[in-house]
Coordinates of C-alpha atoms in Angstrom, one line a residue:
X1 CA 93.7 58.2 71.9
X2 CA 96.0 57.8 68.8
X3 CA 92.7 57.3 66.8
X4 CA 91.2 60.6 67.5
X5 CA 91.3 62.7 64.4
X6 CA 93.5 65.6 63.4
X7 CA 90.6 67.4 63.4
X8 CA 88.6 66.1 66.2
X9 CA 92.2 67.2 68.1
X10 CA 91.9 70.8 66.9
X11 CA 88.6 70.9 68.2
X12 CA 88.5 69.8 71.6
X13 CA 91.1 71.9 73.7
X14 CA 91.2 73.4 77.0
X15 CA 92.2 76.5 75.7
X16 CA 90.9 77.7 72.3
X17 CA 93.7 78.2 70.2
X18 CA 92.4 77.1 67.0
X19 CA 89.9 78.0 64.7
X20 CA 87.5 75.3 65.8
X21 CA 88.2 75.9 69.6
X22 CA 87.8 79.8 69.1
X23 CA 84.2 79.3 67.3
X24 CA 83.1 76.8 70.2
X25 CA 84.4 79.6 72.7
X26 CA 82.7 82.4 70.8
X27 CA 79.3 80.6 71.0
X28 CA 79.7 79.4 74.7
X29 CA 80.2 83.4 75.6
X30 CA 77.6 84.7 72.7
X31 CA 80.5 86.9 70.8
X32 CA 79.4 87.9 67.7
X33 CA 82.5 90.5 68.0
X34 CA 84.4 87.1 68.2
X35 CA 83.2 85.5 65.3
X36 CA 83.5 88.5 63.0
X37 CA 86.8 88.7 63.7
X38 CA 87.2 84.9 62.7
X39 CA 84.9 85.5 59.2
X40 CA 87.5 88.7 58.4
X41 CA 90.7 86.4 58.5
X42 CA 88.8 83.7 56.4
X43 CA 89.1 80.9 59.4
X44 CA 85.2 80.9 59.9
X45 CA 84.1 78.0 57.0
X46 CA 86.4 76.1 57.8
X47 CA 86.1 76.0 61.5
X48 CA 82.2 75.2 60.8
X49 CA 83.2 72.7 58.8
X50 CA 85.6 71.1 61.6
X51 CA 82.9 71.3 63.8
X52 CA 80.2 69.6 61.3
X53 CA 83.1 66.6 61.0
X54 CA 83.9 66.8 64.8
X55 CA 80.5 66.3 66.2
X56 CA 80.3 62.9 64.0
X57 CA 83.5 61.4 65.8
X58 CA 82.0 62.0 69.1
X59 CA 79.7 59.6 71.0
X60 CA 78.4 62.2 74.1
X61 CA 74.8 64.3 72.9
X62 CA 76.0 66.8 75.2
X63 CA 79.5 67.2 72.9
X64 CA 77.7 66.6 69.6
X65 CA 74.6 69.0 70.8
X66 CA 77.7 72.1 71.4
X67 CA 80.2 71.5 68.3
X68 CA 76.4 71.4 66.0
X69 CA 75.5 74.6 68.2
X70 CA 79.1 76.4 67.5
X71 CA 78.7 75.4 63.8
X72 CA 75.5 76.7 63.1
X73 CA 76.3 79.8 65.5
X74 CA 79.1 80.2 62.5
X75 CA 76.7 79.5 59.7
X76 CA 74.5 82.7 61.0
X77 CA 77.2 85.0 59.8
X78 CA 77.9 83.0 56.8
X79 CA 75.3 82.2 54.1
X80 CA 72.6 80.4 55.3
X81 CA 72.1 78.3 52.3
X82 CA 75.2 77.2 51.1
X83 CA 75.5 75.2 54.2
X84 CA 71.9 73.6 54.7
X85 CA 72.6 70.2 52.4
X86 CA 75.7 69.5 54.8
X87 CA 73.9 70.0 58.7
X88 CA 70.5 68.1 57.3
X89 CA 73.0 65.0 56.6
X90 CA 75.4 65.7 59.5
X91 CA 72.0 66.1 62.2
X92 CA 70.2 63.2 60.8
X93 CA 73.6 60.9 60.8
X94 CA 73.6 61.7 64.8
X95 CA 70.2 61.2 65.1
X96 CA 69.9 57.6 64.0
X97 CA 73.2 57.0 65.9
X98 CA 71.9 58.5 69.1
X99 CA 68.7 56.9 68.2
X100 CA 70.2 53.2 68.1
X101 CA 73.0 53.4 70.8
X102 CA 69.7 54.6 73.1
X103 CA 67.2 52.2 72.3
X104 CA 69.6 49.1 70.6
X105 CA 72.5 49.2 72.6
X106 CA 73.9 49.7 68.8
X107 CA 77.3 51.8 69.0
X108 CA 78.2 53.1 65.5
X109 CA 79.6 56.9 64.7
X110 CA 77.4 58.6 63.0
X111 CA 80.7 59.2 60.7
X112 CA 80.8 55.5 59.4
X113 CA 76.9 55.2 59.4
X114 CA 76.3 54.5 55.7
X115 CA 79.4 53.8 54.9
X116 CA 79.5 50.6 56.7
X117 CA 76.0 49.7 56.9
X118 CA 73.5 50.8 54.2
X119 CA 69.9 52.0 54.9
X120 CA 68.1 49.2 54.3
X121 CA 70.8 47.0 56.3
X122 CA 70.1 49.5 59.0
X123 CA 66.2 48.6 58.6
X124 CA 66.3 45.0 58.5
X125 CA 69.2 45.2 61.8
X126 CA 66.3 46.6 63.5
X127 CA 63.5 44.9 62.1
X128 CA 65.7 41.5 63.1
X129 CA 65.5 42.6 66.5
X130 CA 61.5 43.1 66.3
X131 CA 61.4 47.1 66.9
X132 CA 59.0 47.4 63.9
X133 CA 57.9 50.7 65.0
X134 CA 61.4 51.9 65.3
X135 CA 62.1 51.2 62.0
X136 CA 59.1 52.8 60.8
X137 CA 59.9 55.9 62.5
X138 CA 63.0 55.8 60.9
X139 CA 62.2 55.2 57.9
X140 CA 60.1 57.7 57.5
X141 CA 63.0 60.5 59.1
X142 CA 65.0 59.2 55.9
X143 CA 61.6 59.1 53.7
X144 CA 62.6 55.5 52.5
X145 CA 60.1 52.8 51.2
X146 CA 58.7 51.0 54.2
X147 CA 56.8 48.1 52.5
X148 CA 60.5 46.0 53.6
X149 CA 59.4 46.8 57.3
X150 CA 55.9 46.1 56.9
X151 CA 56.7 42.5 55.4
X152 CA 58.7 41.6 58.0
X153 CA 56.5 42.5 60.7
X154 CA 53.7 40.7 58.9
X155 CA 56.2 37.9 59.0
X156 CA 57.1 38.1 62.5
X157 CA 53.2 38.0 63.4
X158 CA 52.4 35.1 61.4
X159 CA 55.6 33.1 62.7
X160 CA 54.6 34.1 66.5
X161 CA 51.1 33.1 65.9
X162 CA 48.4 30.7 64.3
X163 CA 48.3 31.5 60.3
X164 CA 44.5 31.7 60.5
X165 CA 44.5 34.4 63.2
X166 CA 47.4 36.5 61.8
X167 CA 45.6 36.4 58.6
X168 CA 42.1 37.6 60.3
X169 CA 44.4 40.3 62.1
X170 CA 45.6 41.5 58.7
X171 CA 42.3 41.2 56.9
X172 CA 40.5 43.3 59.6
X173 CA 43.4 46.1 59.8
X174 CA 44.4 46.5 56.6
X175 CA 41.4 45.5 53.7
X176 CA 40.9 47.9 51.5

């Protein structure tokens, strides 16, 4: 518990006395009268903000699925654009988390994602553990280059197999 953030903290509470809690409130009962009140005393960015952070420090979908909900319940009073760059990062971060704690048994907060692990480390971790299609899939979420992945599944296939028919596999998939 002493690594929780200050801000993670502010967020979870059982009774919404912050700016964070109060938004999460506000969206769980629907009060635009609520919210309003929080955009007039200048508290409403920066709750949304807390709750972009917050929902990377968390590891339950339910919890991430309700502090993304509450922040982009804010962002509808706000300006829609000024925001977008900062959810498409924070929603695909939690997606390739969710992604590999659910189908790798990989736990990593989508907070630290790539800033521990690069992209294409991330793709060759998966690729290692022969989930080709995986990596495809998510390579092509973050639009990166997937000749890496297709190389090493064409080496996996030849390393599992006889050279002549992983070559006639190849040949007779992919000839131009």
């Amino acid at each position: 518990l002493n690594l929780v953030s200050e801000k993670l903290s502010q967020t979870i509470r059982p009774k919404p006395d912050t700016p964070p809690s109060k938004l999460i409130d506000a969206f769980i009962k629907r009060s635009a009268e609520h919210v309003m009140q929080m955009k007039n005393s200048d508290e409403l960015e920066n709750a949304m903000q807390t709750l972009l952070e917050s929902a990377q420090e968390v590891d339950s979908i339910s919890e991430q699925r309700i502090l993304m909900l509450s922040a982009n319940f804010a962002r509808t009073y706000l300006s829609l654009s000024n925001h977008y760059q900062i959810f498409t990062e924070t929603a695909q971060k939690i997606r390739i988390s969710n992604t590999l704690q659910t189908d790798l048994c990989v736990l990593i907060s989508p907070h630290y994602l790539f800033s521990e692990i690069t992209q294409t480390d991330l793709l060759y971790r998966i690729c290692n553990r022969h989930r080709f299609s995986l990596a495809l899939k998510i390579a092509d979420f973050l639009s990166f280059d997937k000749r890496s992945i297709v190389t090493e599944w064409c080496l996996a296939v030849t390393d599992n197999s006889d050279c002549d028919s992983a070559l006639r596999f190849l040949k007779s998939n992919f000839e131009q």
